[in-house]
Coordinates of C-alpha atoms in Angstrom, one line a residue:
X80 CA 5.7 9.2 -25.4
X81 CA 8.3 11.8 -23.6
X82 CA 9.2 10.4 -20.6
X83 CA 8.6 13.0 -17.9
X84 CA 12.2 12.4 -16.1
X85 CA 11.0 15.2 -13.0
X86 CA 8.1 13.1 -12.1
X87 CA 10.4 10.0 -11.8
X88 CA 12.7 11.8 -9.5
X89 CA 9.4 13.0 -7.3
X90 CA 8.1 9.2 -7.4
X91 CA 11.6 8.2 -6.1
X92 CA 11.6 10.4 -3.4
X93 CA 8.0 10.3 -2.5
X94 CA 7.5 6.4 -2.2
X95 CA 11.1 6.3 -1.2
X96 CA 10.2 7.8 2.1
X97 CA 7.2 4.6 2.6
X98 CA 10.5 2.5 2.6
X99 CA 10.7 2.2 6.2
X100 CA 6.6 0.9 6.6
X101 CA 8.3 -1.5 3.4
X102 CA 10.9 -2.9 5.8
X103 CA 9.4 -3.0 8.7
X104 CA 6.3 -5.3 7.1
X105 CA 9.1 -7.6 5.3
X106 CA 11.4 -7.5 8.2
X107 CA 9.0 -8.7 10.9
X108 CA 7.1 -10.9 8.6
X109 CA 10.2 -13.0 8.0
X110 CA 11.1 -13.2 11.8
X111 CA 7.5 -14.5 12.6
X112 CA 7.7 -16.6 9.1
X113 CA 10.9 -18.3 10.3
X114 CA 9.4 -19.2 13.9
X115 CA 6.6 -20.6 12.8
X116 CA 8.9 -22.4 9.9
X117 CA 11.0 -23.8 12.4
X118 CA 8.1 -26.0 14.7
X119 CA 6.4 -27.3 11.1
X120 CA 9.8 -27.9 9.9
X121 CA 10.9 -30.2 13.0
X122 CA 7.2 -31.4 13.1
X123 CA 7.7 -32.8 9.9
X124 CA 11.3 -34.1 10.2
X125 CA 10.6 -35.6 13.7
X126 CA 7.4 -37.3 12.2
X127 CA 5.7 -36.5 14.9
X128 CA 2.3 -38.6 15.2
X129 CA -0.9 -36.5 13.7
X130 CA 1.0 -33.4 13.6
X131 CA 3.7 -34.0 11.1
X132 CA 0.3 -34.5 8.9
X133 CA -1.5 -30.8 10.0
X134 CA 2.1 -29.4 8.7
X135 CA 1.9 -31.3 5.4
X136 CA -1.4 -30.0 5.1
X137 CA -0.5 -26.2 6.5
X138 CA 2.2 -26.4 3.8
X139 CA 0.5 -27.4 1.2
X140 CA -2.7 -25.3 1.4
X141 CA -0.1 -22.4 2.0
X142 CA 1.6 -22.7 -0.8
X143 CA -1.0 -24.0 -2.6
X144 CA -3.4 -20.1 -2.8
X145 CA -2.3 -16.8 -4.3
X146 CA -1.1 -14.7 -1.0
X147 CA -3.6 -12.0 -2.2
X148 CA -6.4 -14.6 -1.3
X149 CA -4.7 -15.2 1.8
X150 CA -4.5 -11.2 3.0
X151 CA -8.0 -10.9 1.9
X152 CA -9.4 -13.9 4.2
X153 CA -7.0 -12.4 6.8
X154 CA -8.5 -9.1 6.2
X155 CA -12.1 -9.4 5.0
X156 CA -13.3 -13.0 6.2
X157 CA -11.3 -14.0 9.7
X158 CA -12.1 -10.5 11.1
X159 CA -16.0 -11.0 10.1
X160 CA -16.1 -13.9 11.8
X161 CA -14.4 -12.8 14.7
X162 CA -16.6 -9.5 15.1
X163 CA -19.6 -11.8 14.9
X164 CA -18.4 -14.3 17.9
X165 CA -17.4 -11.5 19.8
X166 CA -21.0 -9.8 19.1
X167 CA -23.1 -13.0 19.9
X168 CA -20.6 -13.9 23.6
X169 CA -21.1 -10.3 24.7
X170 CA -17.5 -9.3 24.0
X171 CA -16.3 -5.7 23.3
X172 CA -13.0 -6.6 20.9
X173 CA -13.5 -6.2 17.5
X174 CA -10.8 -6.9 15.0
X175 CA -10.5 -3.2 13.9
X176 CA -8.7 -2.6 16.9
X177 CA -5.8 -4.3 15.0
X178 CA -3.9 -1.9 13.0
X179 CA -3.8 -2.8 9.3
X180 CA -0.1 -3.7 9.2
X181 CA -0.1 -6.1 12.3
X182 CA -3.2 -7.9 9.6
X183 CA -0.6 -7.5 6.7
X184 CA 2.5 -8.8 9.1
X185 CA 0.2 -11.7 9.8
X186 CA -0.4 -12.6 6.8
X187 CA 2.7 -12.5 5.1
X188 CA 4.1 -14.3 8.2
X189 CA 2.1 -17.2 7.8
X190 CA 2.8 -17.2 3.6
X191 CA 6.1 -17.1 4.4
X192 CA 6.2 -19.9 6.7
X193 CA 4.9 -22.4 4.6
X194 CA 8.3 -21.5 1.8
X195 CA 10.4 -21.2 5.1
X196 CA 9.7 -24.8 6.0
X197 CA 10.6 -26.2 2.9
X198 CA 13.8 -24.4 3.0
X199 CA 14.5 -25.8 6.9
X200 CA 13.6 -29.2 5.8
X201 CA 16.1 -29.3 3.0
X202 CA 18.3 -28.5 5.7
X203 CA 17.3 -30.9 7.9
X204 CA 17.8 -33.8 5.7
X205 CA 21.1 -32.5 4.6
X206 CA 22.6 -33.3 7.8
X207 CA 24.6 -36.0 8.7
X208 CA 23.8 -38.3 11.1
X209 CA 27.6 -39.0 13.0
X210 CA 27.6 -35.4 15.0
X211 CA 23.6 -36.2 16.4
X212 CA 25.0 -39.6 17.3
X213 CA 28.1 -38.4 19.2
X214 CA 25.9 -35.6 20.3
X215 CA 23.8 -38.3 21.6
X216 CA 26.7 -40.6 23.1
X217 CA 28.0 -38.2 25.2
X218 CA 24.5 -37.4 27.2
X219 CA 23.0 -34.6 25.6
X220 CA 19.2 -34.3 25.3
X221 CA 17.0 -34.4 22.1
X222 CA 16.1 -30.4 23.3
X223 CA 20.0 -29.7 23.5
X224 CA 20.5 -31.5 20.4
X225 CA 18.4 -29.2 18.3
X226 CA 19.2 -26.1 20.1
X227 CA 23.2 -26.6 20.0
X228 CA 23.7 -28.5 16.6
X229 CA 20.7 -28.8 14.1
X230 CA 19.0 -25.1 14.7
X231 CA 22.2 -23.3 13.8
X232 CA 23.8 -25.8 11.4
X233 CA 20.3 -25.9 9.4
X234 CA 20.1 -22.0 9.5
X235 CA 23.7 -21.9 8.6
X236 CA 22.9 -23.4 6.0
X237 CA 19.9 -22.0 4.8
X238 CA 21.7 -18.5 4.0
X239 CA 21.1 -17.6 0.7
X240 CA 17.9 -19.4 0.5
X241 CA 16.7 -17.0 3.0
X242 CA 17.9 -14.1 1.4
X243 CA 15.9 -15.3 -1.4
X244 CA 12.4 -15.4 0.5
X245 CA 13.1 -12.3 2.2
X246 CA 13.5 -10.5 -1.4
X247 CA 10.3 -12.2 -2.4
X248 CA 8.7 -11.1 1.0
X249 CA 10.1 -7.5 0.2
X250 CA 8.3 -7.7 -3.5
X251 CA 4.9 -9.2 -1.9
X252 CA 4.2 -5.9 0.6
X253 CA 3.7 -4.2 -2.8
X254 CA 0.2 -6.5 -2.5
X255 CA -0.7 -4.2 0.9
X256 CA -2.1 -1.4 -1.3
X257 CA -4.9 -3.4 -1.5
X258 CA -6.0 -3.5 1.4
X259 CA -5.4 0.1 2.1
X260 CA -2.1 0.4 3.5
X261 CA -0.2 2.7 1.7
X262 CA 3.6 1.4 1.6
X263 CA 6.2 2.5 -1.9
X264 CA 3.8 0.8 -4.5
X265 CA 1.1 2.6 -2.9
X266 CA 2.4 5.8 -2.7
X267 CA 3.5 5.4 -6.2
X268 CA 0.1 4.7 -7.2
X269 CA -1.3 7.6 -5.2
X270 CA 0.9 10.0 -7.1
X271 CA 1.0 8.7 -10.8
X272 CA -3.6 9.5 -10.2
X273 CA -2.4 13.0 -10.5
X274 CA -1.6 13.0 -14.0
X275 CA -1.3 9.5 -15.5
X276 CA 2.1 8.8 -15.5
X277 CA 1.9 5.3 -14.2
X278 CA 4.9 4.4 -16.6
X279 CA 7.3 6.6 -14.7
X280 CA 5.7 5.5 -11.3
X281 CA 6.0 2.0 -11.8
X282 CA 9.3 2.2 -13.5
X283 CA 10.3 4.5 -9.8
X284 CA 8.8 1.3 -8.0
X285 CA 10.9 -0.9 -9.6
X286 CA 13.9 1.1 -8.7
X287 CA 13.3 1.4 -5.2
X288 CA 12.4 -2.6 -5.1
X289 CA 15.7 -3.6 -7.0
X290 CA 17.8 -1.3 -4.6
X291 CA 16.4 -3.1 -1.7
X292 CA 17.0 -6.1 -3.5
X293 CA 20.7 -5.6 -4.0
X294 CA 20.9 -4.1 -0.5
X295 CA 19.6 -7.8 0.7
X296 CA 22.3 -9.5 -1.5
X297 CA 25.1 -7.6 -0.2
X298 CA 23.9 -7.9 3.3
X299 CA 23.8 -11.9 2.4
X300 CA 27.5 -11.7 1.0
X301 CA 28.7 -10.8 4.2
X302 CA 26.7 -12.7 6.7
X303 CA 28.2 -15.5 4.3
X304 CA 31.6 -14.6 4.4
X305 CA 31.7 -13.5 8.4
X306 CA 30.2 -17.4 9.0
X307 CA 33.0 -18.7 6.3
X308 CA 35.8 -17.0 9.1
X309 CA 33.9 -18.3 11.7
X310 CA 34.8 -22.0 10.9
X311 CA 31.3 -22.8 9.1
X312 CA 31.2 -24.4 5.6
X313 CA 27.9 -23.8 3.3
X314 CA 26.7 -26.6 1.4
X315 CA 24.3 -24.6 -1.0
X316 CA 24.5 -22.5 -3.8
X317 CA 23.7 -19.1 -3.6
X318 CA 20.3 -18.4 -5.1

């Protein structure tokens, strides 16, 4: 089998120009993912009666299903059930009104969350305790305690395991094809129904993923080394 090197190069610049739907689904899924990490993390490490157990539960059911399963419930089943509240109390909203995206963001958001915790907590529990004590002997509050030293020491920290569920965040928005949003894997897709060459589409796709991929690794390396200069020591590996 020849393989059809032009059609490559049209992949590559088709799907390439879905790139920016690509970031703007990973980019804004791991925002929301790392918000919502942040209250089941501190949940969690606070112990915080009945709720630290919903977050072992959210984490573990999270991580627990395929994150196809969870866009299709977010897709097909939530907004069924929504529709049909909203139809029996009268009200005119129906989940349609959502653009597919916003469903995909969602979705990944909370996937990524569950991964994002994990990562916080391993933070978290790296800590040592003397800082949060002198913290603590001077006057400051438990609120200023976790917005001025364990937030952005924990983050700090956290660095390259971030980078690594943002790449995998990046990979999963390939998984938005099926629900009809058309982003690079899509597109790639789309294109290779023409004529069959899925080989060349795919290997385009892959491409286009790894370049992101190494554009997310370099963009690591030198949040890394600007913290580094700014007095910060990281305690973990890269991933």
């Amino acid at each position: 089998m020849d393989f059809d090197w032009k059609f490559f190069w049209e992949v590559v610049r088709g799907a390439g120009k879905a790139v920016p739907l690509t970031l703007y689904l990973s980019l804004w899924s791991f925002f929301f993912g790392l918000l919502i990490a942040l209250v089941i993390a501190i949940l969690r490490y606070k112990k915080i009666f009945i709720l630290d157990k919903f977050a072992d539960f959210y984490v573990s059911f999270i991580r627990g299903t395929p994150v196809i399963l969870q866009l299709y419930l977010v897709y097909y089943i939530i907004p069924a059930i929504v529709d049909n509240f909203m139809i029996k109390h009268g009200f005119s909203f129906r989940m349609n009104q959502i653009e597919i995206k916003k469903l995909v963001v969602l979705t990944l958001s909370i996937n990524m969350s569950a991964y994002l915790a994990e990562t916080i907590r391993g933070g978290l529990n790296s800590l040592g305790r003397s800082e949060i004590e002198a913290a603590m002997s001077i006057g400051m509050t438990g609120g200023q305690i976790l917005r001025r030293i364990i937030i952005p020491q924990v983050l700090v920290i956290s660095i390259p395991n971030f980078s690594s569920h943002l790449i995998g965040i990046i990979q999963a928005t390939s998984l938005a094809f099926y629900v009809t949003l058309v982003e690079v894997t899509g597109t790639a897709r789309i294109m290779a129904m023409d004529n069959w060459k899925y080989f060349e589409a795919y290997v385009a796709t892959g491409l286009i993923y790894w370049l992101l991929t190494v554009a997310v690794e370099i963009i690591t390396f030198i949040v890394e080394k600007l913290v580094e200069k700014r007095g910060y020591a990281l305690h973990t590996r890269r991933a």
